[in-house]
Tab-separated table of C-alpha atoms in Angstrom:
chain	number	residue	atom	x	y	z
A	1	MET	CA	4.970	-5.250	14.023
A	2	ILE	CA	2.832	-5.229	10.890
A	3	VAL	CA	2.559	-1.830	9.206
A	4	GLY	CA	0.693	-2.913	6.071
A	5	LEU	CA	-1.589	-5.642	4.801
A	6	GLY	CA	-3.015	-6.158	1.312
A	7	ILE	CA	-4.998	-8.795	-0.539
A	8	ASP	CA	-6.128	-9.173	-4.145
A	9	VAL	CA	-8.026	-11.640	-6.329
A	10	CYS	CA	-7.668	-11.817	-10.105
A	11	GLU	CA	-9.521	-13.844	-12.752
A	12	ILE	CA	-7.056	-15.972	-14.701
A	13	ALA	CA	-9.147	-15.683	-17.910
A	14	ARG	CA	-8.980	-11.873	-17.721
A	15	ILE	CA	-5.196	-11.916	-17.557
A	16	GLU	CA	-5.020	-14.561	-20.297
A	17	LYS	CA	-7.002	-12.219	-22.563
A	18	ALA	CA	-4.822	-9.230	-21.609
A	19	MET	CA	-1.713	-11.253	-22.474
A	20	GLU	CA	-2.906	-11.485	-26.077
A	21	ARG	CA	-1.524	-7.941	-26.327
A	22	PRO	CA	2.295	-8.225	-26.027
A	23	ARG	CA	2.487	-4.725	-24.581
A	24	PHE	CA	0.618	-5.887	-21.471
A	25	ALA	CA	3.393	-8.219	-20.287
A	26	LEU	CA	6.069	-5.641	-21.113
A	27	ARG	CA	4.274	-2.997	-19.044
A	28	VAL	CA	3.362	-5.194	-16.082
A	29	PHE	CA	6.127	-7.753	-15.572
A	30	THR	CA	9.894	-7.547	-15.164
A	31	GLU	CA	12.129	-9.567	-17.460
A	32	GLY	CA	12.493	-12.347	-14.893
A	33	GLU	CA	8.753	-12.456	-14.272
A	34	ARG	CA	8.065	-12.637	-18.021
A	35	ALA	CA	10.402	-15.628	-18.270
A	36	ARG	CA	8.461	-17.366	-15.491
A	37	VAL	CA	5.134	-16.560	-17.186
A	38	ASP	CA	6.492	-17.904	-20.500
A	39	GLN	CA	7.254	-21.206	-18.732
A	40	ARG	CA	4.103	-21.471	-16.629
A	41	GLY	CA	1.341	-19.553	-18.422
A	42	ALA	CA	-1.639	-17.389	-17.580
A	43	LYS	CA	-2.193	-18.858	-14.107
A	44	THR	CA	1.239	-17.591	-13.050
A	45	ALA	CA	0.664	-14.243	-14.761
A	46	ALA	CA	-2.609	-13.784	-12.855
A	47	GLY	CA	-0.879	-14.652	-9.583
A	48	LEU	CA	1.862	-12.129	-10.278
A	49	PHE	CA	-0.672	-9.448	-11.125
A	50	ALA	CA	-2.625	-10.189	-7.930
A	51	VAL	CA	0.475	-10.082	-5.738
A	52	LYS	CA	1.599	-6.755	-7.208
A	53	GLU	CA	-1.854	-5.332	-6.414
A	54	ALA	CA	-1.725	-6.794	-2.891
A	55	VAL	CA	1.693	-5.223	-2.275
A	56	ALA	CA	0.447	-1.827	-3.481
A	57	LYS	CA	-2.464	-2.094	-1.040
A	58	ALA	CA	-0.153	-3.148	1.784
A	59	LEU	CA	1.980	-0.080	1.111
A	60	GLY	CA	-1.166	1.987	1.636
A	61	SER	CA	-0.920	3.962	-1.579
A	62	GLY	CA	-2.118	1.830	-4.460
A	63	PHE	CA	0.179	2.531	-7.377
A	64	ASP	CA	0.469	6.225	-6.552
A	65	GLY	CA	4.125	7.157	-7.053
A	66	PHE	CA	5.320	3.881	-8.551
A	67	GLY	CA	4.574	1.367	-11.273
A	68	LEU	CA	3.869	-2.328	-11.508
A	69	GLN	CA	7.490	-3.153	-12.347
A	70	ASP	CA	8.661	-1.484	-9.118
A	71	VAL	CA	7.193	-4.555	-7.379
A	72	GLU	CA	9.147	-7.618	-8.507
A	73	ILE	CA	8.511	-11.186	-7.461
A	74	LEU	CA	11.429	-13.600	-7.258
A	75	TRP	CA	11.436	-17.211	-6.125
A	76	ASP	CA	13.795	-18.902	-3.695
A	77	GLU	CA	15.247	-22.395	-4.141
A	78	ALA	CA	12.136	-23.963	-2.608
A	79	GLY	CA	9.843	-22.064	-4.988
A	80	ARG	CA	8.547	-19.593	-2.399
A	81	PRO	CA	7.778	-16.121	-3.741
A	82	ARG	CA	9.847	-13.213	-2.450
A	83	CYS	CA	9.197	-9.530	-3.050
A	84	ARG	CA	11.793	-6.997	-4.167
A	85	LEU	CA	10.828	-3.343	-4.295
A	86	THR	CA	12.577	-0.691	-6.357
A	87	GLY	CA	12.034	2.958	-7.251
A	88	GLY	CA	8.892	4.559	-5.872
A	89	ALA	CA	7.721	1.350	-4.204
A	90	GLN	CA	10.943	1.165	-2.174
A	91	ARG	CA	10.571	4.839	-1.231
A	92	ARG	CA	6.979	4.207	-0.117
A	93	LEU	CA	8.116	1.224	1.981
A	94	GLU	CA	10.677	3.425	3.713
A	95	ALA	CA	8.125	6.212	4.218
A	96	ILE	CA	5.786	3.927	6.158
A	97	GLY	CA	8.645	2.490	8.212
A	98	GLY	CA	8.506	-0.874	6.482
A	99	GLY	CA	11.415	-3.249	6.392
A	100	SER	CA	10.278	-6.584	4.966
A	101	VAL	CA	7.470	-7.534	2.600
A	102	PHE	CA	6.095	-11.057	2.783
A	103	VAL	CA	3.854	-12.434	0.022
A	104	SER	CA	1.824	-15.532	-0.727
A	105	ILE	CA	0.079	-16.515	-3.971
A	106	THR	CA	-2.538	-19.175	-4.665
A	107	HIS	CA	-4.681	-20.331	-7.609
A	108	ASP	CA	-7.980	-22.210	-7.691
A	109	ALA	CA	-11.268	-22.325	-9.574
A	110	GLY	CA	-10.220	-19.873	-12.265
A	111	VAL	CA	-8.824	-17.222	-9.947
A	112	ALA	CA	-5.489	-16.257	-8.509
A	113	ALA	CA	-5.261	-14.651	-5.080
A	114	ALA	CA	-2.419	-13.051	-3.193
A	115	VAL	CA	-1.709	-11.505	0.160
A	116	ALA	CA	1.101	-9.172	1.193
A	117	VAL	CA	2.271	-8.213	4.666
A	118	VAL	CA	4.660	-5.343	5.379
A	119	GLU	CA	6.648	-5.700	8.576
A	120	ALA	CA	8.202	-2.695	10.309
A	121	GLN	CA	11.929	-2.080	10.201
A	122	ALA	CA	13.620	-3.644	13.232
A	123	ASP	CA	14.833	-0.270	14.518
A	124	ARG	CA	11.248	1.091	14.459
A	125	LEU	CA	9.726	-1.615	16.675
């Protein structure tokens, strides 16, 4: 059962401009995410920003009670994004009965978009 759904769209140029300030990346992205952005550029950064926003919406709280780095995106061997929650984001997931968070990211025509789906814990179905 789905207990949360979020979507976000982000202009790549806006994130590219924000990245001119080094503090932005340090505040928004985890170390692993920053390494990926360093390799792949602003398009990836915009996708990461969009997916973090989508996850916050799917959790139903925005970023109330947790920060951007509490939502971390990792990639599996095939390059698919995976979401790992920590701190307040993990507590929020548990509070809504969530178990798994699924994410997808895309880029086109100067924008990045992402969607997040929170699935209920198996024992709460």
